[in-house]
XYZ file of N, CA and C in Angstrom:
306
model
N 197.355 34.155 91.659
C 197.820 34.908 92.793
C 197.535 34.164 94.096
N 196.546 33.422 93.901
C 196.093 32.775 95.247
C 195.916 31.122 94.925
N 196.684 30.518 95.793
C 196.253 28.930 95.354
C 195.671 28.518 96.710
N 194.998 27.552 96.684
C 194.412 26.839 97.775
C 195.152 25.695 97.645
N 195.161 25.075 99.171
C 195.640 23.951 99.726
C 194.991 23.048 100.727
N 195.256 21.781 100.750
C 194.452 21.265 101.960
C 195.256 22.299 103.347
N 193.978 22.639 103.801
C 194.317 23.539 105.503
C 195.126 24.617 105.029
N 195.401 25.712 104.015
C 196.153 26.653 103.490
C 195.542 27.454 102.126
N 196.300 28.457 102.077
C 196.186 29.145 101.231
C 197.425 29.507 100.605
N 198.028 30.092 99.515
C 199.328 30.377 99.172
C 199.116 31.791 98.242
N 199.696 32.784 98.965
C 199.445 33.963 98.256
C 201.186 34.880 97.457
N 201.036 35.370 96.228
C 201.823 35.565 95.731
C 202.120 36.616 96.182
N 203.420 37.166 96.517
C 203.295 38.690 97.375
C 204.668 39.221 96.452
N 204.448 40.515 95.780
C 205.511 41.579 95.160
C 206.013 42.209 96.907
N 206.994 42.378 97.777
C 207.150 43.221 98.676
C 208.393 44.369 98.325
N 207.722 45.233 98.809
C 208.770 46.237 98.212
C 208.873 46.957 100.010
N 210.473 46.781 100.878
C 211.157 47.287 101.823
C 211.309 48.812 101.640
N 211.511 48.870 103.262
C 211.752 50.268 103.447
C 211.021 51.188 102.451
N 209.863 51.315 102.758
C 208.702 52.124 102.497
C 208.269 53.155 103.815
N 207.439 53.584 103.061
C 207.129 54.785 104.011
C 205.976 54.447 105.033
N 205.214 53.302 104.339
C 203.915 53.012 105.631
C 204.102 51.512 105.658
N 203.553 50.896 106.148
C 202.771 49.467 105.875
C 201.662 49.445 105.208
N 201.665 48.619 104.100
C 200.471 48.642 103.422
C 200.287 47.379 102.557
N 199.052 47.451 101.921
C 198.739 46.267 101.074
C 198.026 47.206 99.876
N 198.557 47.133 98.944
C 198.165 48.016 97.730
C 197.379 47.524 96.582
N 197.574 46.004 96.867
C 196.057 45.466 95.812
C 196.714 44.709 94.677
N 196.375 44.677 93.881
C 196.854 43.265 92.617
C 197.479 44.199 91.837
N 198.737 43.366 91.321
C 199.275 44.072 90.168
C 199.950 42.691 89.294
N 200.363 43.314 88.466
C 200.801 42.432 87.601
C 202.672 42.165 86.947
N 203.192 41.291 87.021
C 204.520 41.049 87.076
C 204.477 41.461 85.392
N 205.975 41.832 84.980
C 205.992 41.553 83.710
C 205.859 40.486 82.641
N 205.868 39.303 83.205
C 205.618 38.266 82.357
C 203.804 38.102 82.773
N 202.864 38.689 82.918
C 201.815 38.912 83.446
C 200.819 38.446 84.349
N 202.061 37.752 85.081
C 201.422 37.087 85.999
C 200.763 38.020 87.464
N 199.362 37.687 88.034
C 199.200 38.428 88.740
C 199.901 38.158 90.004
N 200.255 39.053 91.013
C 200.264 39.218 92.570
C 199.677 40.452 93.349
N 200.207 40.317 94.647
C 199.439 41.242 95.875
C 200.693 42.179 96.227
N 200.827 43.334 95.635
C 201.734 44.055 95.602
C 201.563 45.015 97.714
N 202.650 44.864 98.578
C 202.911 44.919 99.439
C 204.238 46.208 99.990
N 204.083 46.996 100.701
C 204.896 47.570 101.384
C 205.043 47.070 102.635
N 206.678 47.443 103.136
C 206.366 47.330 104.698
C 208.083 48.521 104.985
N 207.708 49.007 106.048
C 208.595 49.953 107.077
C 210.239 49.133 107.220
N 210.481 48.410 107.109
C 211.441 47.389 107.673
C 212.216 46.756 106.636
N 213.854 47.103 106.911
C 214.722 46.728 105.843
C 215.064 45.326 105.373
N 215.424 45.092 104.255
C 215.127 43.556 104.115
C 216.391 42.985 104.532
N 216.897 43.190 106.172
C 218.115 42.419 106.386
C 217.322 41.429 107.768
N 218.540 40.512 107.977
C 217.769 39.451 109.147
C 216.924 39.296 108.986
N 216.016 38.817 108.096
C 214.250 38.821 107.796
C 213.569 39.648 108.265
N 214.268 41.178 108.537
C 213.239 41.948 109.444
C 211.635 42.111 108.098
N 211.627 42.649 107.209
C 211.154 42.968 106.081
C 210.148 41.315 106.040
N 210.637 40.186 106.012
C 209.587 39.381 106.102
C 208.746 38.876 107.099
N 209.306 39.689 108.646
C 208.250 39.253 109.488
C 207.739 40.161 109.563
N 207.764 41.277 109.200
C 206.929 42.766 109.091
C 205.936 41.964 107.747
N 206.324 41.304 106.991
C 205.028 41.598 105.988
C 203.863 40.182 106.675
N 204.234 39.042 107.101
C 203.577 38.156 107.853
C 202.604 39.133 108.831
N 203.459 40.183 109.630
C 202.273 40.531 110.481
C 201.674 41.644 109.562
N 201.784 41.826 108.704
C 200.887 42.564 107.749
C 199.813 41.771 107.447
N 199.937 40.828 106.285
C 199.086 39.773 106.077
C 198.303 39.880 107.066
N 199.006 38.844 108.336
C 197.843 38.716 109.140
C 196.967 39.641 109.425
N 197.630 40.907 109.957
C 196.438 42.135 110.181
C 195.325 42.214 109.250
N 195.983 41.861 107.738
C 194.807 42.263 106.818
C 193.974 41.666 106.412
N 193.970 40.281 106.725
C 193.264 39.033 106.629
C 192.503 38.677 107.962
N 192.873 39.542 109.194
C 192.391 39.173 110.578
C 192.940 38.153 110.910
N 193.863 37.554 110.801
C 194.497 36.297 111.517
C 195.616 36.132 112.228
N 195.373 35.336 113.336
C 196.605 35.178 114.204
C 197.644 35.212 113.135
N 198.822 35.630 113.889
C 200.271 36.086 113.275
C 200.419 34.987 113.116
N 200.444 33.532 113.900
C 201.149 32.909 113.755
C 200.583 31.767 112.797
N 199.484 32.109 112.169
C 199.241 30.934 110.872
C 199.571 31.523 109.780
N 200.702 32.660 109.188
C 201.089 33.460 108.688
C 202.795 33.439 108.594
N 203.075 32.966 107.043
C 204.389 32.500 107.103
C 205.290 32.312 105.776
N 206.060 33.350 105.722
C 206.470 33.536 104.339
C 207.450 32.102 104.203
N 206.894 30.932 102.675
C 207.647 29.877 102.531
C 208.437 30.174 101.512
N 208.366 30.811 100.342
C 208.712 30.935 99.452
C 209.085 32.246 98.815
N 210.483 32.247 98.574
C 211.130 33.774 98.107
C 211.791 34.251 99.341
N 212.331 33.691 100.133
C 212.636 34.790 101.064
C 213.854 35.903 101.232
N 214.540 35.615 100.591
C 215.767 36.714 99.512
C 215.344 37.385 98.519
N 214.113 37.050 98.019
C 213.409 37.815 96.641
C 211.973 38.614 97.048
N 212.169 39.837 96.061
C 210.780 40.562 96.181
C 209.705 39.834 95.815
N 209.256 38.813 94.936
C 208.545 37.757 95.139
C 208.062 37.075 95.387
N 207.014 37.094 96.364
C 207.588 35.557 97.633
C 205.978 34.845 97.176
N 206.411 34.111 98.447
C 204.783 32.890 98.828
C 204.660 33.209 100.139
N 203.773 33.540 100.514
C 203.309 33.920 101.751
C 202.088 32.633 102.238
N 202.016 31.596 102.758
C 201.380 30.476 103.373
C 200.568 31.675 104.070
N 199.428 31.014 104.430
C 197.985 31.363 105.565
C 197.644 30.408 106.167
N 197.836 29.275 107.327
C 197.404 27.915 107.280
C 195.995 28.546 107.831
N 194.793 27.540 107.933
C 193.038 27.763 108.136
C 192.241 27.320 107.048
N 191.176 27.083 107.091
C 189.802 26.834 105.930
C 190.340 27.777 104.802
N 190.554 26.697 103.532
C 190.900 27.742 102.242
C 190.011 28.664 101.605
N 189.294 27.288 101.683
C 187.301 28.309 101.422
C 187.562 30.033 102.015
N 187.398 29.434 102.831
C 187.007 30.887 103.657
C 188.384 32.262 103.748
N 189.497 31.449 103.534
C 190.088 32.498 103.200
C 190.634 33.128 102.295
N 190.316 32.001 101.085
C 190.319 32.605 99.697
C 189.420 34.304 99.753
N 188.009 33.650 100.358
C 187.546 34.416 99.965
C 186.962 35.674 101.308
N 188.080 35.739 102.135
C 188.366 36.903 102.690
C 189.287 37.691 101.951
N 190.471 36.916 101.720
C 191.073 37.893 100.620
C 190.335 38.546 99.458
N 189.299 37.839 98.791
C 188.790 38.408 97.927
C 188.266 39.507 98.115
N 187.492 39.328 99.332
C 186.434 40.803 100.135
C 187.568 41.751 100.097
N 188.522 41.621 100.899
C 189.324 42.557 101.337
C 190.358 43.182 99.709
N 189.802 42.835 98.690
C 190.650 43.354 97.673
C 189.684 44.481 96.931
N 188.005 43.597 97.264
C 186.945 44.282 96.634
C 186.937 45.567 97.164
N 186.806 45.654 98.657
C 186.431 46.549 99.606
C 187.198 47.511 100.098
N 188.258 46.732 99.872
C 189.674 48.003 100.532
C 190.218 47.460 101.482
């Protein structure tokens, strides 16, 4: 679900549009069983509205500027790669806190 990179992180994100809140709902698992970070956001998935709503999600939920926050991968698909650029160390394992903790 989470790979590290030099200066990055790469997080697997399920997003599911036009929902009722913004949210980050925690790990789930694809059918071929691969894990990801299953995601809502308010915002329809046309003009990328739906993927810059989930970037400033991320960021909110990770505490990080919006702008090291950047969906590379999937961006037509509920699927994506969501980039974090910063210390991987450290934000591996903020994500981790923030999955433990809520």
């Amino acid at each position: 679900m989470v790979r590290l990179s030099a200066g990055r992180i790469d997080i697997r994100v399920r997003l599911t549009p036009k929902s009722s809140a913004d949210r980050i709902e925690g790990v789930a698992a694809a059918s071929d069983g691969s894990a990801h970070l299953a995601a809502r956001v308010r915002a329809v998935p046309e003009k990328g509205a739906a993927n810059a709503a989930l970037e400033r999600l991320v960021a909110d939920w990770l505490g990080v500027p919006g702008r090291t926050v950047s969906v590379t991968g999937g961006a037509t698909s509920r699927i994506k790669t969501v980039s974090v650029a910063g210390d991987a160390t450290l934000l591996s394992k903020r994500v981790e806190e923030r999955l433990v903790g809520g």
